[in-house]
Amino acid sequence: MTLLAGVSVLLFIVWLGLFRSTIFVCLAFLLFTFAWRTISSLYIDLSGPVFSSQFQMFLGPGVMTVFQSIAYFLTLLPFLWVFNSRALHEWARSAPTPGLPATQSQLTLSDVTFYASILFLILLFGALIQGGVIPLFAKIERWTFNEQANFLHRLVIERGDMLCFWWGTMFVAERLRRQRYDYRFVSLLAVLIFYMFLVGGRFSPFYRSCAFFVIPFSAVLLVQARDIGSASLFSLMPRIADRRIVLAGVGGIALTAAMIAFALYWNLTRVRGYEGQAALDTFIERVLVQPSEIGWASYQRVLVNGDWDARHAFDFLFERPIVAGRNTTPQFLMSETIGEPRTTEHVTGGFQFAGGFPEIFFELFGPDFGWIFLLGAGWLTALLSALMIRSIVAERYLTAALSFYVLYGIYVMYIGGMLNFVATPTYWVKIAALFAAIIMEERAQRSGRPILPWVLTDRPLRFRRSAV
Amino acid sequence: MELLHSVLARLQDAKVLLDDALKKRKTDFTPARPDGIATGPAFVESPGTSVEMMLNVDTRIALLAYLERTARMTGPQDGSSPVVEGPREINLVQRAILAGLGILFFVSLLTFFLRRPARLG
């Protein structure tokens, strides 16, 4: 049963990749995590008991994968409904008519993004060099560096995902408008990834940056599938892939994979000081046990033993967590599993365990009602994703950016189980701003004066005017 | 809060100890817990972590001071630990219904906007 459930999720993800490419790319960030956690829970359930050094106890065997797989299906099913072929065809009709490449005289939105990004990256590397400490060479952990980093580095940590999404959007806009790939944005991404490598990134920053850059590409797939009536990868490949983009893609993936492998090796052996078999064991535990260990303990507690206290969970998550300014879900799950003193020590030291979704839904809403809220959250995510992709196709960039901003909170929920983001007033300001943007951009586009137009200025025209 | 205070105080003591040791160029000191038990073997077991801990006493003090301020602002005002007390009286059913209605309202609004033609005019 466990094996069947886990393999079903993995096969479903492969099926999405082959036959529902638009959804697959749009969900790139989440699907990778879902696949990874499914493999991890399969490992604990099937090969348990396995030792967890963080819990100081043995985990597994069990049936966690079954519950987790159903939760993942409930999350993904609304996407099939929202991204149905009729809706996709309707959205694709709003794509801009492809034209000629921008003339030298035009200054486009992507040009401004590129120049501003170049300036930002120069300042970022300048600040890193001027700071005198490069974590990769100084052999220090990334969070240690983050604590004492400059303003620009903190901006990358806090808003880097948004930046990568915007670069991806501009990359896609150029493709939809001019039928060409704008390699300037691929280069920007490569430079940022190299920066992450220097400041001690191991895997997560690379994965996040690449995933958020790729997500807008879903709009290209959607438009390309318009005339052929199929969104399968096989029929789309000849339309989207030329020799240069394939080479750039393969090269980029190979280079990033090499960087990740080196970063992991360097971190485990040189920064943390593990040697030989100990380094390998730590790596295996990080990859196969830690992503699902906190979830496994929670499933045992709530779904197997029926031991849950919604009042206590609510109180901890929203009213009285250990540290209020952060994701309170791991704090709660850690506290329930390893006890409050150890949790406080870890959390105040800036460290917390991985995981949190979907187990927090069962801790909060119980073994029965948790499923309903999971489906509701999945529905919301699917609609917000659809709004984001449709806005990119229809060149409503402000709506697309704000949709991503609102969606980002939900992404964090799917990765780390965070729920307290909905209790912050700023999140509701973002939601209000999104709906305001939807209405304003719709009106502005109707009147022919888009809020974020593609062509910002036409220089010769401006010069002529000033001459007159 | 009490734990935060104690960790902060221990870190500040450790900083003074480290500063003294560095000034005297003394490198063979053994770190000890407040109860006097030496924690030396930790250096051998996990040298990377220990060196990292030593190097960042300053930043950890700053972080803890920040956490203390945050906890003071957001935590319970009566000085008690946020975890050991029993949960407050909250109408959970009402909150769950509100959350469900909120999701439904949000879903309806998004569906409404998605059903409108993508490019008008």
Coordinates of C-alpha atoms in Angstrom, one line a residue:
Chain A
M1 CA 0.0 0.0 0.0
T2 CA 2.8 2.4 1.0
L3 CA 4.8 1.6 -2.1
L4 CA 1.7 1.9 -4.4
A5 CA 0.8 5.3 -2.9
G6 CA 4.3 6.7 -3.2
V7 CA 4.9 5.4 -6.7
S8 CA 1.5 6.8 -7.8
V9 CA 2.6 10.3 -6.8
L10 CA 5.9 10.0 -8.6
L11 CA 4.2 8.6 -11.7
F12 CA 1.6 11.4 -11.6
I13 CA 4.4 14.0 -11.5
V14 CA 6.0 12.3 -14.5
W15 CA 2.6 12.3 -16.3
L16 CA 2.2 16.0 -15.7
G17 CA 5.7 16.6 -17.1
L18 CA 4.9 14.6 -20.3
F19 CA 1.3 15.5 -21.0
R20 CA 0.4 18.6 -18.9
S21 CA 3.6 20.6 -19.4
T22 CA 2.0 23.9 -18.6
I23 CA 1.0 22.7 -15.2
F24 CA 4.3 20.9 -14.6
V25 CA 6.4 24.0 -15.3
C26 CA 4.0 26.3 -13.4
L27 CA 4.4 23.9 -10.4
A28 CA 8.1 23.3 -10.9
F29 CA 9.0 24.6 -7.5
L30 CA 6.5 22.5 -5.6
L31 CA 6.6 19.3 -7.6
F32 CA 10.3 18.9 -6.8
T33 CA 9.7 19.1 -3.1
F34 CA 6.7 16.8 -3.3
A35 CA 8.8 14.2 -5.2
W36 CA 11.7 14.5 -2.8
R37 CA 9.5 14.2 0.3
T38 CA 7.7 11.2 -1.2
I39 CA 11.0 9.4 -1.8
S40 CA 12.1 10.3 1.8
S41 CA 8.8 9.1 3.4
L42 CA 9.0 5.9 1.3
Y43 CA 12.5 5.3 2.6
I44 CA 11.4 5.8 6.2
D45 CA 8.3 3.7 5.8
L46 CA 9.9 0.8 3.9
S47 CA 13.4 0.6 5.2
G48 CA 12.7 1.7 8.8
P49 CA 13.6 1.7 11.6
V50 CA 16.1 4.3 10.5
F51 CA 18.0 6.5 13.0
S52 CA 17.4 10.2 13.1
S53 CA 20.3 12.1 14.7
Q54 CA 18.2 15.2 15.2
F55 CA 15.5 13.3 17.1
Q56 CA 17.9 10.9 18.7
M57 CA 15.4 8.1 18.0
F58 CA 14.5 5.5 15.4
L59 CA 11.7 6.2 12.8
G60 CA 9.7 3.8 10.7
P61 CA 8.4 1.5 9.4
G62 CA 4.9 3.0 8.9
V63 CA 2.2 4.2 6.6
M64 CA 3.1 7.9 6.4
T65 CA 3.5 7.8 2.6
V66 CA -0.2 6.8 2.1
F67 CA -1.5 9.9 4.0
Q68 CA 1.1 12.2 2.5
S69 CA 0.3 11.0 -1.1
I70 CA -3.4 11.6 -0.7
A71 CA -2.6 15.1 0.6
Y72 CA -0.4 15.7 -2.5
F73 CA -3.1 14.5 -4.8
L74 CA -5.6 16.8 -3.2
T75 CA -3.2 19.6 -3.7
L76 CA -2.6 18.9 -7.4
L77 CA -6.1 17.9 -8.5
P78 CA -7.5 21.4 -8.6
F79 CA -4.7 22.3 -11.1
L80 CA -6.2 19.8 -13.6
W81 CA -9.6 21.5 -13.2
V82 CA -8.4 25.1 -13.3
F83 CA -5.9 24.6 -16.1
N84 CA -8.4 22.7 -18.4
S85 CA -7.9 22.8 -22.1
R86 CA -10.8 25.3 -22.7
A87 CA -9.4 27.8 -20.2
L88 CA -5.9 27.4 -21.6
H89 CA -7.1 28.1 -25.2
E90 CA -9.0 31.1 -23.9
W91 CA -5.9 32.5 -22.2
A92 CA -3.7 31.8 -25.1
R93 CA -5.9 34.0 -27.3
S94 CA -4.9 37.0 -25.3
A95 CA -1.2 36.6 -26.1
P96 CA 0.5 39.5 -28.0
T97 CA 0.9 39.1 -31.7
P98 CA 4.6 38.4 -32.3
G99 CA 6.4 41.3 -34.0
L100 CA 9.9 42.2 -35.1
P101 CA 12.8 42.6 -32.6
A102 CA 12.8 45.9 -30.8
T103 CA 14.6 48.6 -32.7
Q104 CA 17.7 50.3 -31.3
S105 CA 15.7 53.4 -30.6
Q106 CA 13.2 51.6 -28.3
L107 CA 13.7 51.2 -24.6
T108 CA 11.7 48.2 -23.4
L109 CA 10.7 47.0 -20.0
S110 CA 13.2 44.1 -20.4
D111 CA 16.0 46.6 -21.2
V112 CA 15.4 48.6 -18.1
T113 CA 15.2 45.4 -16.0
F114 CA 18.5 44.2 -17.5
Y115 CA 20.3 47.5 -16.9
A116 CA 19.0 47.8 -13.4
S117 CA 19.9 44.2 -12.7
I118 CA 23.4 44.6 -14.0
L119 CA 23.9 47.6 -11.7
F120 CA 22.5 45.6 -8.8
L121 CA 24.8 42.6 -9.4
I122 CA 27.9 44.8 -9.7
L123 CA 27.0 46.5 -6.4
L124 CA 26.3 43.1 -4.9
F125 CA 29.7 41.6 -5.9
G126 CA 31.4 44.9 -5.0
A127 CA 29.9 44.7 -1.4
L128 CA 31.0 41.0 -1.1
I129 CA 34.5 41.8 -2.1
Q130 CA 34.6 44.9 0.0
G131 CA 33.3 42.9 3.0
G132 CA 36.4 40.8 2.8
V133 CA 34.7 37.5 3.8
I134 CA 33.7 35.1 1.1
P135 CA 32.0 32.2 2.9
L136 CA 33.1 29.5 0.4
F137 CA 36.8 30.3 1.0
A138 CA 36.4 31.3 4.7
K139 CA 34.7 28.0 5.3
I140 CA 31.8 29.4 7.2
E141 CA 28.1 28.5 7.1
R142 CA 25.7 30.6 5.0
W143 CA 23.5 31.4 8.0
T144 CA 26.5 32.7 9.9
F145 CA 27.3 35.0 6.9
N146 CA 23.7 36.0 6.6
E147 CA 23.6 37.2 10.2
Q148 CA 26.4 39.8 9.5
A149 CA 25.7 40.5 5.8
N150 CA 25.2 43.8 4.2
F151 CA 21.9 45.3 3.0
L152 CA 22.3 44.1 -0.6
H153 CA 22.9 40.5 0.5
R154 CA 19.9 40.6 2.8
L155 CA 17.9 41.9 -0.2
V156 CA 19.0 38.8 -2.2
I157 CA 18.0 36.5 0.7
E158 CA 14.6 38.1 1.2
R159 CA 13.7 39.2 -2.3
G160 CA 16.0 37.1 -4.6
D161 CA 13.1 34.7 -5.5
M162 CA 11.0 37.6 -6.7
L163 CA 13.9 38.9 -8.7
C164 CA 14.4 35.5 -10.4
F165 CA 10.7 35.4 -11.2
W166 CA 10.8 38.8 -12.7
W167 CA 13.8 37.9 -14.9
G168 CA 11.9 34.8 -16.0
T169 CA 8.9 36.9 -16.8
M170 CA 11.0 39.3 -19.0
F171 CA 12.7 36.3 -20.7
V172 CA 9.2 34.9 -21.5
A173 CA 7.9 38.4 -22.6
E174 CA 10.6 38.7 -25.1
R175 CA 9.7 35.2 -26.4
L176 CA 6.0 36.0 -26.7
R177 CA 6.6 39.4 -28.2
R178 CA 9.6 38.8 -30.5
Q179 CA 9.7 35.0 -30.9
R180 CA 13.2 34.9 -29.6
Y181 CA 15.0 33.9 -26.4
D182 CA 16.6 36.7 -24.5
Y183 CA 19.8 35.2 -23.3
R184 CA 20.7 38.3 -21.2
F185 CA 18.3 37.1 -18.5
V186 CA 19.8 33.6 -18.5
S187 CA 23.2 35.2 -18.0
L188 CA 21.9 37.3 -15.1
L189 CA 20.5 34.1 -13.5
A190 CA 23.9 32.4 -14.0
V191 CA 25.7 35.3 -12.3
L192 CA 23.3 35.2 -9.3
I193 CA 23.7 31.5 -8.9
F194 CA 27.5 31.9 -8.9
Y195 CA 27.0 34.5 -6.1
M196 CA 24.9 32.0 -4.1
F197 CA 27.7 29.5 -4.6
L198 CA 30.3 31.9 -3.2
V199 CA 28.2 32.8 -0.2
G200 CA 27.8 29.2 0.9
G201 CA 24.7 28.0 -0.8
R202 CA 24.5 24.2 -1.0
F203 CA 21.3 23.3 -2.8
S204 CA 18.2 25.3 -1.8
P205 CA 19.2 28.7 -3.2
F206 CA 20.1 27.1 -6.6
Y207 CA 16.8 25.2 -6.7
R208 CA 14.7 28.2 -5.7
S209 CA 16.4 30.6 -8.2
C210 CA 16.1 28.2 -11.1
A211 CA 12.5 27.2 -10.3
F212 CA 11.3 30.7 -10.0
F213 CA 13.0 31.7 -13.2
V214 CA 11.4 28.8 -15.0
I215 CA 7.8 29.2 -13.7
P216 CA 6.8 32.0 -16.1
F217 CA 7.9 29.8 -19.0
S218 CA 4.6 28.0 -18.5
A219 CA 3.1 31.0 -20.4
V220 CA 5.2 30.1 -23.5
L221 CA 4.1 26.5 -23.4
L222 CA 0.5 27.6 -23.0
V223 CA 0.7 29.9 -26.1
Q224 CA 2.6 27.3 -28.2
A225 CA 0.0 24.6 -27.5
R226 CA -2.8 26.9 -28.8
D227 CA -2.9 25.7 -32.3
I228 CA -2.0 22.0 -31.8
G229 CA -4.6 21.3 -29.2
S230 CA -2.2 19.3 -27.1
A231 CA 0.1 20.3 -24.3
S232 CA 2.2 17.2 -24.4
L233 CA 5.9 17.7 -24.2
F234 CA 6.5 15.7 -27.4
S235 CA 4.4 17.9 -29.6
L236 CA 5.7 21.1 -27.9
M237 CA 9.4 20.4 -28.1
P238 CA 9.8 21.2 -31.8
R239 CA 8.1 24.5 -31.3
I240 CA 10.0 25.7 -28.3
A241 CA 13.5 24.2 -28.7
D242 CA 16.1 25.5 -31.1
R243 CA 19.8 24.4 -31.0
R244 CA 21.0 27.4 -28.9
I245 CA 18.4 27.1 -26.1
V246 CA 18.9 23.3 -25.8
L247 CA 22.7 23.9 -25.6
A248 CA 22.2 26.7 -23.0
G249 CA 19.7 24.5 -21.0
V250 CA 21.9 21.4 -20.9
G251 CA 25.0 23.5 -20.2
G252 CA 23.2 25.4 -17.4
I253 CA 21.9 22.2 -15.8
A254 CA 25.3 20.5 -16.0
L255 CA 27.1 23.5 -14.5
T256 CA 24.5 24.0 -11.7
A257 CA 24.6 20.2 -10.9
A258 CA 28.4 20.4 -10.7
M259 CA 28.2 23.4 -8.5
I260 CA 25.7 21.8 -6.1
A261 CA 27.8 18.6 -5.9
F262 CA 30.9 20.6 -5.1
A263 CA 29.1 22.9 -2.6
L264 CA 27.6 19.9 -0.7
Y265 CA 31.0 18.2 -0.6
W266 CA 32.8 21.3 0.5
N267 CA 30.2 22.1 3.2
L268 CA 30.2 18.7 4.7
T269 CA 33.9 18.0 4.7
R270 CA 35.5 21.4 5.0
V271 CA 33.0 23.6 6.7
R272 CA 31.4 21.1 9.1
G273 CA 34.4 18.9 9.4
Y274 CA 32.9 15.5 8.6
E275 CA 35.3 12.8 7.3
G276 CA 34.9 9.8 5.1
Q277 CA 31.9 7.6 5.9
A278 CA 30.6 10.1 8.4
A279 CA 30.2 12.7 5.6
L280 CA 28.4 10.2 3.4
D281 CA 26.0 9.1 6.3
T282 CA 25.2 12.8 7.1
F283 CA 24.4 13.4 3.4
I284 CA 22.2 10.3 3.2
E285 CA 20.4 11.3 6.4
R286 CA 19.9 14.9 5.1
V287 CA 18.5 13.6 1.8
L288 CA 16.4 10.6 2.8
V289 CA 15.5 11.0 6.4
Q290 CA 15.4 14.7 7.4
P291 CA 12.8 16.0 4.8
S292 CA 10.1 13.7 6.3
E293 CA 11.2 12.9 9.8
I294 CA 9.1 15.6 11.5
G295 CA 6.2 14.6 9.3
W296 CA 6.6 11.0 10.2
A297 CA 6.4 11.8 14.0
S298 CA 3.4 14.0 13.4
Y299 CA 1.5 11.3 11.4
Q300 CA 2.2 8.7 14.1
R301 CA 0.8 11.1 16.7
V302 CA -2.3 12.4 14.9
L303 CA -3.3 10.0 12.3
V304 CA -2.2 6.7 13.8
N305 CA -2.6 7.4 17.6
G306 CA -5.3 10.0 17.3
D307 CA -3.4 12.2 19.7
W308 CA -4.0 15.9 18.7
D309 CA -5.0 19.1 20.4
A310 CA -6.3 21.8 18.1
R311 CA -6.5 24.4 20.8
H312 CA -2.9 23.9 21.8
A313 CA -1.8 23.9 18.1
F314 CA -3.7 27.1 17.4
D315 CA -2.4 28.8 20.5
F316 CA 1.2 27.8 19.7
L317 CA 1.0 28.7 16.0
F318 CA -0.8 32.0 16.1
E319 CA -0.8 33.3 19.7
R320 CA 2.2 32.2 21.6
P321 CA 5.0 30.7 19.6
I322 CA 8.6 30.6 20.7
V323 CA 9.7 33.1 18.2
A324 CA 6.8 35.0 16.6
G325 CA 8.6 36.6 13.7
R326 CA 9.3 33.4 11.9
N327 CA 7.6 30.3 10.6
T328 CA 5.9 28.9 13.7
T329 CA 5.0 25.5 12.3
P330 CA 8.4 23.8 12.7
Q331 CA 8.6 25.3 16.2
F332 CA 5.3 23.6 17.1
L333 CA 6.2 20.3 15.4
M334 CA 9.7 20.3 16.9
S335 CA 8.3 21.1 20.4
E336 CA 5.8 18.3 20.1
T337 CA 8.5 15.8 19.0
I338 CA 11.7 16.7 20.8
G339 CA 10.3 18.8 23.7
E340 CA 10.2 22.5 24.4
P341 CA 13.7 23.1 25.9
R342 CA 15.6 21.6 22.9
T343 CA 13.3 23.3 20.5
T344 CA 13.9 26.7 22.2
E345 CA 17.6 26.2 22.1
H346 CA 17.5 25.3 18.4
V347 CA 15.1 28.0 17.3
T348 CA 16.7 30.8 19.2
G349 CA 20.0 29.7 17.7
G350 CA 18.5 30.2 14.2
F351 CA 18.0 26.5 13.4
Q352 CA 14.9 24.5 12.7
F353 CA 13.9 21.2 11.2
A354 CA 12.7 20.7 7.6
G355 CA 9.1 19.8 6.7
G356 CA 5.7 20.9 8.0
F357 CA 3.3 20.3 5.1
P358 CA 0.8 18.7 5.1
E359 CA 1.1 17.4 8.7
I360 CA 0.3 20.8 10.2
F361 CA -3.2 20.7 8.7
F362 CA -3.9 17.5 10.6
E363 CA -2.4 19.0 13.8
L364 CA -4.6 22.0 13.5
F365 CA -7.8 20.7 11.9
G366 CA -7.7 17.1 13.0
P367 CA -7.6 13.8 11.1
D368 CA -11.0 14.5 9.4
F369 CA -11.3 18.2 8.6
G370 CA -7.6 18.5 7.6
W371 CA -8.4 17.0 4.2
I372 CA -11.0 19.7 3.4
F373 CA -8.6 22.5 4.2
L374 CA -5.9 20.8 2.1
L375 CA -8.2 20.8 -0.9
G376 CA -9.2 24.4 -0.3
A377 CA -5.5 25.5 -0.1
G378 CA -4.8 23.5 -3.3
W379 CA -7.7 25.2 -5.1
L380 CA -6.5 28.6 -4.0
T381 CA -3.0 27.9 -5.2
A382 CA -4.3 26.7 -8.6
L383 CA -6.4 29.8 -9.1
L384 CA -3.5 32.2 -8.1
S385 CA -1.1 30.3 -10.3
A386 CA -3.6 30.6 -13.2
L387 CA -4.0 34.3 -12.6
M388 CA -0.2 34.7 -12.6
I389 CA 0.4 32.8 -15.8
R390 CA -2.6 34.4 -17.6
S391 CA -1.4 37.8 -16.6
I392 CA 2.0 37.1 -18.1
V393 CA 0.4 36.0 -21.4
A394 CA -1.8 39.1 -21.5
E395 CA 1.1 41.4 -20.6
R396 CA -0.3 42.5 -17.3
Y397 CA 3.0 42.5 -15.5
L398 CA 1.9 44.2 -12.4
T399 CA -0.8 41.7 -11.7
A400 CA 1.6 38.9 -12.5
A401 CA 4.2 40.2 -10.0
L402 CA 1.6 40.7 -7.3
S403 CA 0.1 37.3 -7.9
F404 CA 3.5 35.8 -7.4
Y405 CA 3.9 37.9 -4.3
V406 CA 0.7 36.5 -2.8
L407 CA 1.5 33.0 -4.1
Y408 CA 4.9 33.1 -2.4
G409 CA 3.3 32.9 1.0
I410 CA 1.5 29.8 -0.1
Y411 CA 4.7 28.3 -1.5
V412 CA 6.3 28.8 1.9
M413 CA 3.4 27.0 3.4
Y414 CA 3.9 24.0 1.0
I415 CA 7.6 23.9 1.8
G416 CA 7.8 24.6 5.5
G417 CA 4.2 24.3 6.6
M418 CA 4.0 28.0 7.5
L419 CA 0.5 29.1 8.4
N420 CA 1.1 32.2 10.5
F421 CA 1.8 34.3 7.3
V422 CA -2.0 34.8 7.1
A423 CA -2.0 36.4 10.5
T424 CA 0.3 39.3 9.4
P425 CA -1.5 42.5 8.2
T426 CA 1.1 43.0 5.4
Y427 CA -0.1 39.8 3.7
W428 CA -3.6 41.2 3.5
V429 CA -2.2 44.4 2.1
K430 CA -0.6 42.3 -0.6
I431 CA -3.9 40.6 -1.4
A432 CA -5.7 44.0 -1.5
A433 CA -2.9 45.3 -3.8
L434 CA -3.4 42.3 -6.1
F435 CA -7.1 42.9 -6.5
A436 CA -6.5 46.6 -7.0
A437 CA -3.9 45.8 -9.7
I438 CA -6.2 43.4 -11.5
I439 CA -8.9 46.1 -11.8
M440 CA -6.5 48.9 -12.6
E441 CA -4.5 47.0 -15.2
E442 CA -7.7 45.7 -16.9
R443 CA -9.0 49.3 -17.2
A444 CA -5.6 50.7 -18.3
Q445 CA -5.2 48.0 -21.0
R446 CA -8.7 48.7 -22.2
S447 CA -7.9 52.4 -22.6
G448 CA -4.7 51.5 -24.5
R449 CA -2.4 52.9 -21.8
P450 CA -1.0 49.9 -19.9
I451 CA 0.5 50.5 -16.4
L452 CA 3.7 48.7 -17.2
P453 CA 4.0 49.1 -21.0
W454 CA 6.4 47.0 -23.0
V455 CA 7.9 49.9 -24.8
L456 CA 8.8 52.5 -22.2
T457 CA 10.3 55.2 -24.5
D458 CA 11.1 55.7 -28.1
R459 CA 14.3 57.8 -27.9
P460 CA 14.4 59.4 -31.4
L461 CA 10.8 60.6 -30.9
R462 CA 11.8 62.1 -27.5
F463 CA 14.8 63.8 -29.0
R464 CA 12.7 65.2 -31.9
R465 CA 10.3 66.6 -29.4
S466 CA 13.0 68.2 -27.3
A467 CA 14.5 69.7 -30.5
V468 CA 11.1 71.3 -31.4
Chain B
M1 CA 12.2 34.9 28.0
E2 CA 14.2 33.5 31.0
L3 CA 16.0 31.1 28.7
L4 CA 16.8 33.9 26.3
H5 CA 18.2 35.9 29.1
S6 CA 20.3 33.0 30.3
V7 CA 21.6 32.1 26.8
L8 CA 22.4 35.8 26.2
A9 CA 24.3 36.0 29.5
R10 CA 26.2 32.8 28.8
L11 CA 27.2 34.1 25.4
Q12 CA 28.4 37.4 26.8
D13 CA 30.5 35.5 29.3
A14 CA 31.9 33.4 26.6
K15 CA 32.7 36.5 24.6
V16 CA 34.7 38.0 27.5
L17 CA 36.5 34.7 27.9
L18 CA 37.3 34.5 24.2
D19 CA 38.5 38.1 24.1
D20 CA 40.8 37.5 27.1
A21 CA 42.1 34.3 25.5
L22 CA 42.8 36.0 22.2
K23 CA 44.5 39.0 23.9
K24 CA 46.8 36.6 25.8
R25 CA 47.3 34.5 22.6
K26 CA 46.1 31.6 24.7
T27 CA 44.9 28.9 22.4
D28 CA 44.6 25.9 24.7
F29 CA 41.6 27.0 26.8
T30 CA 38.8 24.5 27.4
P31 CA 35.3 25.7 27.0
A32 CA 33.1 24.9 30.0
R33 CA 29.4 24.9 30.8
P34 CA 28.2 27.2 33.7
D35 CA 28.1 24.1 35.9
G36 CA 31.9 23.7 35.4
I37 CA 31.7 20.6 33.2
A38 CA 34.2 20.8 30.4
T39 CA 32.8 20.5 26.9
G40 CA 36.2 19.9 25.3
P41 CA 35.4 16.7 23.4
A42 CA 32.9 18.7 21.3
F43 CA 35.8 20.2 19.5
V44 CA 37.1 16.8 18.5
E45 CA 33.7 15.5 17.5
S46 CA 32.6 18.4 15.4
P47 CA 35.5 20.8 14.8
G48 CA 33.7 22.7 12.1
T49 CA 30.7 23.6 14.2
S50 CA 32.9 24.6 17.2
V51 CA 35.1 26.9 15.2
E52 CA 32.0 28.4 13.7
M53 CA 30.4 28.9 17.1
M54 CA 33.6 30.6 18.4
L55 CA 33.9 32.9 15.5
N56 CA 30.4 34.2 15.7
V57 CA 29.8 35.0 19.4
D58 CA 29.3 38.6 18.5
T59 CA 26.7 38.0 15.9
R60 CA 24.9 35.5 18.0
I61 CA 24.7 38.1 20.9
A62 CA 23.2 40.6 18.4
L63 CA 20.7 38.0 17.2
L64 CA 19.7 37.0 20.7
A65 CA 19.3 40.6 21.7
Y66 CA 17.1 41.1 18.7
L67 CA 15.1 38.0 19.6
E68 CA 14.7 39.2 23.1
R69 CA 13.3 42.5 21.8
T70 CA 11.0 40.7 19.4
A71 CA 9.8 38.3 22.1
R72 CA 9.2 41.2 24.4
M73 CA 7.1 42.9 21.7
T74 CA 5.2 39.9 20.5
G75 CA 5.2 37.4 23.3
P76 CA 3.1 37.4 26.5
Q77 CA 3.5 40.6 28.5
D78 CA 3.4 38.9 31.9
G79 CA 6.9 37.6 31.5
S80 CA 5.9 33.9 31.5
S81 CA 7.1 31.4 29.0
P82 CA 5.0 31.2 25.9
V83 CA 4.9 27.4 25.9
V84 CA 4.4 26.1 29.5
E85 CA 1.1 27.8 30.1
G86 CA -2.2 26.2 29.0
P87 CA -3.8 27.5 25.8
R88 CA -6.1 30.5 26.0
E89 CA -9.8 30.2 25.6
I90 CA -10.5 30.6 21.9
N91 CA -13.6 29.6 20.0
L92 CA -11.9 27.2 17.5
V93 CA -15.1 26.2 15.7
Q94 CA -15.7 29.9 14.9
R95 CA -12.1 30.4 13.7
A96 CA -12.3 27.3 11.5
I97 CA -15.6 28.4 10.0
L98 CA -14.1 31.9 9.4
A99 CA -11.0 30.4 7.7
G100 CA -13.2 28.2 5.5
L101 CA -15.4 31.1 4.5
G102 CA -12.3 33.2 3.8
I103 CA -10.9 30.5 1.5
L104 CA -14.3 30.3 -0.3
F105 CA -14.5 34.0 -0.7
F106 CA -11.0 34.2 -2.1
V107 CA -11.6 31.3 -4.4
S108 CA -14.9 32.9 -5.7
L109 CA -13.2 36.3 -6.3
L110 CA -10.3 34.7 -8.2
T111 CA -12.7 32.5 -10.3
F112 CA -14.7 35.7 -11.1
F113 CA -11.6 37.5 -12.4
L114 CA -10.3 34.5 -14.2
R115 CA -13.6 34.0 -16.1
R116 CA -13.5 37.6 -17.5
P117 CA -11.9 37.9 -20.9
A118 CA -8.1 38.2 -20.6
R119 CA -7.7 41.0 -23.0
L120 CA -10.5 43.5 -23.3
G121 CA -11.1 46.1 -26.0

